[in-house]
Short mmCIF file of C-alpha atoms in Angstrom, two decimals:
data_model
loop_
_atom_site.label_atom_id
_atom_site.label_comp_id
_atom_site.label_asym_id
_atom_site.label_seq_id
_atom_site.Cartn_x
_atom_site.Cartn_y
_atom_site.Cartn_z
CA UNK A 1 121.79 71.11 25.39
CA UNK A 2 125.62 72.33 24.93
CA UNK A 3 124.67 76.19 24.39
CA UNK A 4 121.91 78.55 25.05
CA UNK A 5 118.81 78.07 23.55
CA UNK A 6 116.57 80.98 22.99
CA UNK A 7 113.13 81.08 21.50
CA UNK A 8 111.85 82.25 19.11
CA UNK A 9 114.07 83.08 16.65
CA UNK A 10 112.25 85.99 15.10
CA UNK A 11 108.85 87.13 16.23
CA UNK A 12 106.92 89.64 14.34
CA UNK A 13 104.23 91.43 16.54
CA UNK A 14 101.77 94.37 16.39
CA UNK A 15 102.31 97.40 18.83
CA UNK A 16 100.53 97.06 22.07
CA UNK A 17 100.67 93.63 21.78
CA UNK A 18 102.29 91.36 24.70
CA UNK A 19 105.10 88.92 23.44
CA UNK A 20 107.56 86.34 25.65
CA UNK A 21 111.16 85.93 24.82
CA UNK A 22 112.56 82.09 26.48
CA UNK A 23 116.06 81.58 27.24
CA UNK A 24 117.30 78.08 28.46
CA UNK A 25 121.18 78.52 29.39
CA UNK A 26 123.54 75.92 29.79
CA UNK A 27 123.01 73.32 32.60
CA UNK A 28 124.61 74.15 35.79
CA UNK A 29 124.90 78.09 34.87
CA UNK A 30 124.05 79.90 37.92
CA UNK A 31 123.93 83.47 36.29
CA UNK A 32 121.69 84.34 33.56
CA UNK A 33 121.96 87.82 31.63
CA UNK A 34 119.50 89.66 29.10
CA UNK A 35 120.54 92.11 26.83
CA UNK A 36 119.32 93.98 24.14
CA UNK A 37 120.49 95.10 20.95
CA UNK A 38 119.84 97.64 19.09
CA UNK A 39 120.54 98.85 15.48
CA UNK A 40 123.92 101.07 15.89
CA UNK A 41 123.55 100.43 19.56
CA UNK A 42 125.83 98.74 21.64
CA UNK A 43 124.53 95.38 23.62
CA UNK A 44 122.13 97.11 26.43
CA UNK A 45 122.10 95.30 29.92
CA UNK A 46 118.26 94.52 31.21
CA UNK A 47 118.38 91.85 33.86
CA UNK A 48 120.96 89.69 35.67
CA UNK A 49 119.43 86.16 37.70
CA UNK A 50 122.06 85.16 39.82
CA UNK A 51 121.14 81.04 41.93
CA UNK A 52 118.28 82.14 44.20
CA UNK A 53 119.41 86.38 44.83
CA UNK A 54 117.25 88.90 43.78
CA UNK A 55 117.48 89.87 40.10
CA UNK A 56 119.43 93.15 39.28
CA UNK A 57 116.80 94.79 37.42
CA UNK A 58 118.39 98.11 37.09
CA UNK A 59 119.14 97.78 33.07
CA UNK A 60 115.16 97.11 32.53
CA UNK A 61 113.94 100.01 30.62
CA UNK A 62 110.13 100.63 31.85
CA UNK A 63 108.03 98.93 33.43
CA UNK A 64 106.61 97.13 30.53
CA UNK A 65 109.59 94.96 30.53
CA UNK A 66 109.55 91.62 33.15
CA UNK A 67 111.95 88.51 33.72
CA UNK A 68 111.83 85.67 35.86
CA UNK A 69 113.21 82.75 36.38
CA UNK A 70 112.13 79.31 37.10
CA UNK A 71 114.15 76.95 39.33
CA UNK A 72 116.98 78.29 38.87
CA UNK A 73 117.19 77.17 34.81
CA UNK A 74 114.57 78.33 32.61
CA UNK A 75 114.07 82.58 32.01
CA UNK A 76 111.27 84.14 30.25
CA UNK A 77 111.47 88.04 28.94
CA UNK A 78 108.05 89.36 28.90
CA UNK A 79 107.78 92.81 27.26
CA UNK A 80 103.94 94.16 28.03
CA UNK A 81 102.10 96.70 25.24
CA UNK A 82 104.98 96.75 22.93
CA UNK A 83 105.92 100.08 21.06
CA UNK A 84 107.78 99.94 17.74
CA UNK A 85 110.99 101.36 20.05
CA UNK A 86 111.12 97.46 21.67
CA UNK A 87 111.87 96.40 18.34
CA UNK A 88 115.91 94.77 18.39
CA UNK A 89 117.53 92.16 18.81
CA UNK A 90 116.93 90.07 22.41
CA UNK A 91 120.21 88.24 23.54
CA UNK A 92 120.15 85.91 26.69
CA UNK A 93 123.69 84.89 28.18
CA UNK A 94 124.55 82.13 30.58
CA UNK A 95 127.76 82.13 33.37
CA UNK A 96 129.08 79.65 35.71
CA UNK A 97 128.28 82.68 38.27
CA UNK A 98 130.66 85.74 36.31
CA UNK A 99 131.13 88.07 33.90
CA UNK A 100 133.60 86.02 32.89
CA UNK A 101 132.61 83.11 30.56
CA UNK A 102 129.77 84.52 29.21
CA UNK A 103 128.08 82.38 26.65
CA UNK A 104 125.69 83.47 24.71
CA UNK A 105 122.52 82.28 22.84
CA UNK A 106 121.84 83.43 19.01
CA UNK A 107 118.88 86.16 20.53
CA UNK A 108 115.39 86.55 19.48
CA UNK A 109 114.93 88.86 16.44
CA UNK A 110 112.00 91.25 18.11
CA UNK A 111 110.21 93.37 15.24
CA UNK A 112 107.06 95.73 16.58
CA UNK A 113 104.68 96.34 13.55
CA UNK B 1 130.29 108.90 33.67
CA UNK B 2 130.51 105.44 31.80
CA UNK B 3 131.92 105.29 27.75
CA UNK B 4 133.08 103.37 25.22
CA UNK B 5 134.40 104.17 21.68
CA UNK B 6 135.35 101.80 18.67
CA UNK B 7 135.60 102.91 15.28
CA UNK B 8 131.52 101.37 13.88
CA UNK B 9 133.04 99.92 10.39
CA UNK B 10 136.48 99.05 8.94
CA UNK B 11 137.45 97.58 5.57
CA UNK B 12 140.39 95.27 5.04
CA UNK B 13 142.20 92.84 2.96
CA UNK B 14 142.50 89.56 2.80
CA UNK B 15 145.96 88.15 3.90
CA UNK B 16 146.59 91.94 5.60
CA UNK B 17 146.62 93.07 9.81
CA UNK B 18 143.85 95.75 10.74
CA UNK B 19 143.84 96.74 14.50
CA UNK B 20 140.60 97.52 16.14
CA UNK B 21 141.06 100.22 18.76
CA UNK B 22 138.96 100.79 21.55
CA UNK B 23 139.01 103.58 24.17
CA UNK B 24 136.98 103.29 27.71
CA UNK B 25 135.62 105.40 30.81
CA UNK B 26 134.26 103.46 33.51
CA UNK B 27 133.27 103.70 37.51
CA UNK B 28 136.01 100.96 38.43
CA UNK B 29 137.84 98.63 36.19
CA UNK B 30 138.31 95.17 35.94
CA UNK B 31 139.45 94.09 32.52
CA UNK B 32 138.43 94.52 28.85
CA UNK B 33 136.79 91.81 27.30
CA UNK B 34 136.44 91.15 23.30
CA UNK B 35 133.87 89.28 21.53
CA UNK B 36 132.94 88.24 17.58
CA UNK B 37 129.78 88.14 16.14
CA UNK B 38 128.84 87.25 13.07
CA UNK B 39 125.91 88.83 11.45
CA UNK B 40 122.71 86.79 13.00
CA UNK B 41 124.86 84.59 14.94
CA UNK B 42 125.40 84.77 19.06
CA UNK B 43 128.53 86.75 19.96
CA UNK B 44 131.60 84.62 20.98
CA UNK B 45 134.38 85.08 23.30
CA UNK B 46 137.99 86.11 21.94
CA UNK B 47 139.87 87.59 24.72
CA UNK B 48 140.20 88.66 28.25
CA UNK B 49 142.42 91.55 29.46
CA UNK B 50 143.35 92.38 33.00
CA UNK B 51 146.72 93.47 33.17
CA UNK B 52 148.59 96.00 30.96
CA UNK B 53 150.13 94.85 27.66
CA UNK B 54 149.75 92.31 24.85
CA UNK B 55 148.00 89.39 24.85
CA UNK B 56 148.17 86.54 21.87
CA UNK B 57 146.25 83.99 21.28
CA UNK B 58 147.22 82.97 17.41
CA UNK B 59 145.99 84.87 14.30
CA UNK B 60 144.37 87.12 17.32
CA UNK B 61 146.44 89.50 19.62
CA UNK B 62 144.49 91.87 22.60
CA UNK B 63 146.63 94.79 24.55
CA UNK B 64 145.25 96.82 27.35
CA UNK B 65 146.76 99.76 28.63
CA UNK B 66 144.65 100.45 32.09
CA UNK B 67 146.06 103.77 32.33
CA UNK B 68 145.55 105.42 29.09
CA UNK B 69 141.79 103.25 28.95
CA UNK B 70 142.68 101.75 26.00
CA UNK B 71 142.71 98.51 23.94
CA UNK B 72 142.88 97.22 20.90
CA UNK B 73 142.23 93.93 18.88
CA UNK B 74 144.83 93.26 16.09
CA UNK B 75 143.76 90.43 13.77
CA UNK B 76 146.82 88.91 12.21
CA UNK B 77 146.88 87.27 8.00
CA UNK B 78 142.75 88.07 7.58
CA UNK B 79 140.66 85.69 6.04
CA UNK B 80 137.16 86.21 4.25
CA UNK B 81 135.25 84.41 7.49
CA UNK B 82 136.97 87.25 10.08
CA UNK B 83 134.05 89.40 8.36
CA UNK B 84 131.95 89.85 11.37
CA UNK B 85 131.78 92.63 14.46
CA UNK B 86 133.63 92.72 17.29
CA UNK B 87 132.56 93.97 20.30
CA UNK B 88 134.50 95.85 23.23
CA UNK B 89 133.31 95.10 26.72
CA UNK B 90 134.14 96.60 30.55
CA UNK B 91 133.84 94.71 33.56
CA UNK B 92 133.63 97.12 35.62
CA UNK B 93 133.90 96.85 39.44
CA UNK B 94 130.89 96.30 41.59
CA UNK B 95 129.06 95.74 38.63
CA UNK B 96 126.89 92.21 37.60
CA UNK B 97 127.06 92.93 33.93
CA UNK B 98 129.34 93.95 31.45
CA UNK B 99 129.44 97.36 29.55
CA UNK B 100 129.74 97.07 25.91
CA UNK B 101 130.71 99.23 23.24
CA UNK B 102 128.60 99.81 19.66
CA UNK B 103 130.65 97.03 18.07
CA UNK B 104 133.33 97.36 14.79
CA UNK B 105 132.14 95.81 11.96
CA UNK B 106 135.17 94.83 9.77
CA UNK B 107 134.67 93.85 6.33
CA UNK B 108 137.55 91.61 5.04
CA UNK B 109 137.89 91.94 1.00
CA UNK B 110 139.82 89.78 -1.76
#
């Protein structure tokens, strides 16, 4: 598609359940950003997949929290034994390989019951 | 240490100018990016600054003044749909993401 698709758009889910967050960025993006944001909080860096490097995973906040990427396109966000804490706002942001040009999708609406 | 402040609401009116300031502290510096986002919607890119002074792009103007770590955004004859928040970012040097600020929500009235 044109933009970044991310999926779902809201997911309700009880605490210390596992959930998955998908991001698809635009075709031909070689960088791929997470972020997270929070209510009064500013967006929160969690994971950078640049081509075929190693993931900067210094903005991931426990070890609950995953990413990967597949083939260099597709990223999932999986968050293990939520807490009510995870709950926010999940945005995923594709690059042609900078942090300039940043496009980003319209997030996944996280709520921990 | 790493910080950024911008004023978390503003009020203005319709037809007016309101300036969004936004003061930084970062390991290394780049430039200072600004974004919109409307309430539920993605955040989109408005400007780009890297060297000091005033940027303008139509109803939109940035400035950047590296040595003082300061910016603003000054949004020129408002209209109702500039309602949104705008969001101060750092690229800072070395650094694969950018650092963002809490975001200025500006409410534009009749």
């Amino acid at each position: 598609g044109a933009g970044v698709s991310q999926s779902p758009s809201n997911k309700v889910t009880e605490k210390g359940k596992d959930v998955e967050l998908r991001c698809d960025p635009i075709s031909g993006h070689t960088a791929l950003y997470w972020y997270r944001q929070s209510l009064g909080q500013g967006l929160e860096f969690l994971i950078y997949f640049q081509g075929n490097s190693a993931p900067d995973k210094s903005g991931l906040p426990s070890d609950r929290f995953s990413a990967e990427r597949t083939g260099g396109s597709v990223s999932t966000l999986t968050i293990q034994r939520t807490q009510q804490e995870d709950s926010a706002v999940y945005l995923c942001a594709s690059s042609s390989g900078s942090n300039y040009g940043y496009t980003f999708g319209s997030g996944t609406r996280l709520t921990v019951v | 240490g790493q910080n950024i402040d911008q004023p978390t609401e503003m009020t203005a009116t319709e037809g007016a100018i309101v300036q969004i300031n936004c003061t930084y502290q970062t390991s290394g510096f780049n430039g200072l990016f600004w974004y919109q986002q409307h309430a539920g919607e993605a955040p989109t890119f408005l400007s780009y600054n890297v060297l000091d002074g005033l940027e303008e792009k139509g109803r939109f103007s940035s400035f950047l003044s590296r040595s003082k770590g300061y910016s603003y955004l000054l949004l020129k004859e408002l209209q109702m749909k500039d309602s949104a928040s705008y969001l101060c970012a750092a690229d800072q040097t070395g650094a694969n993401n950018l650092f963002f600020g809490t975001g200025t929500r500006l409410t534009v009235i009749p």
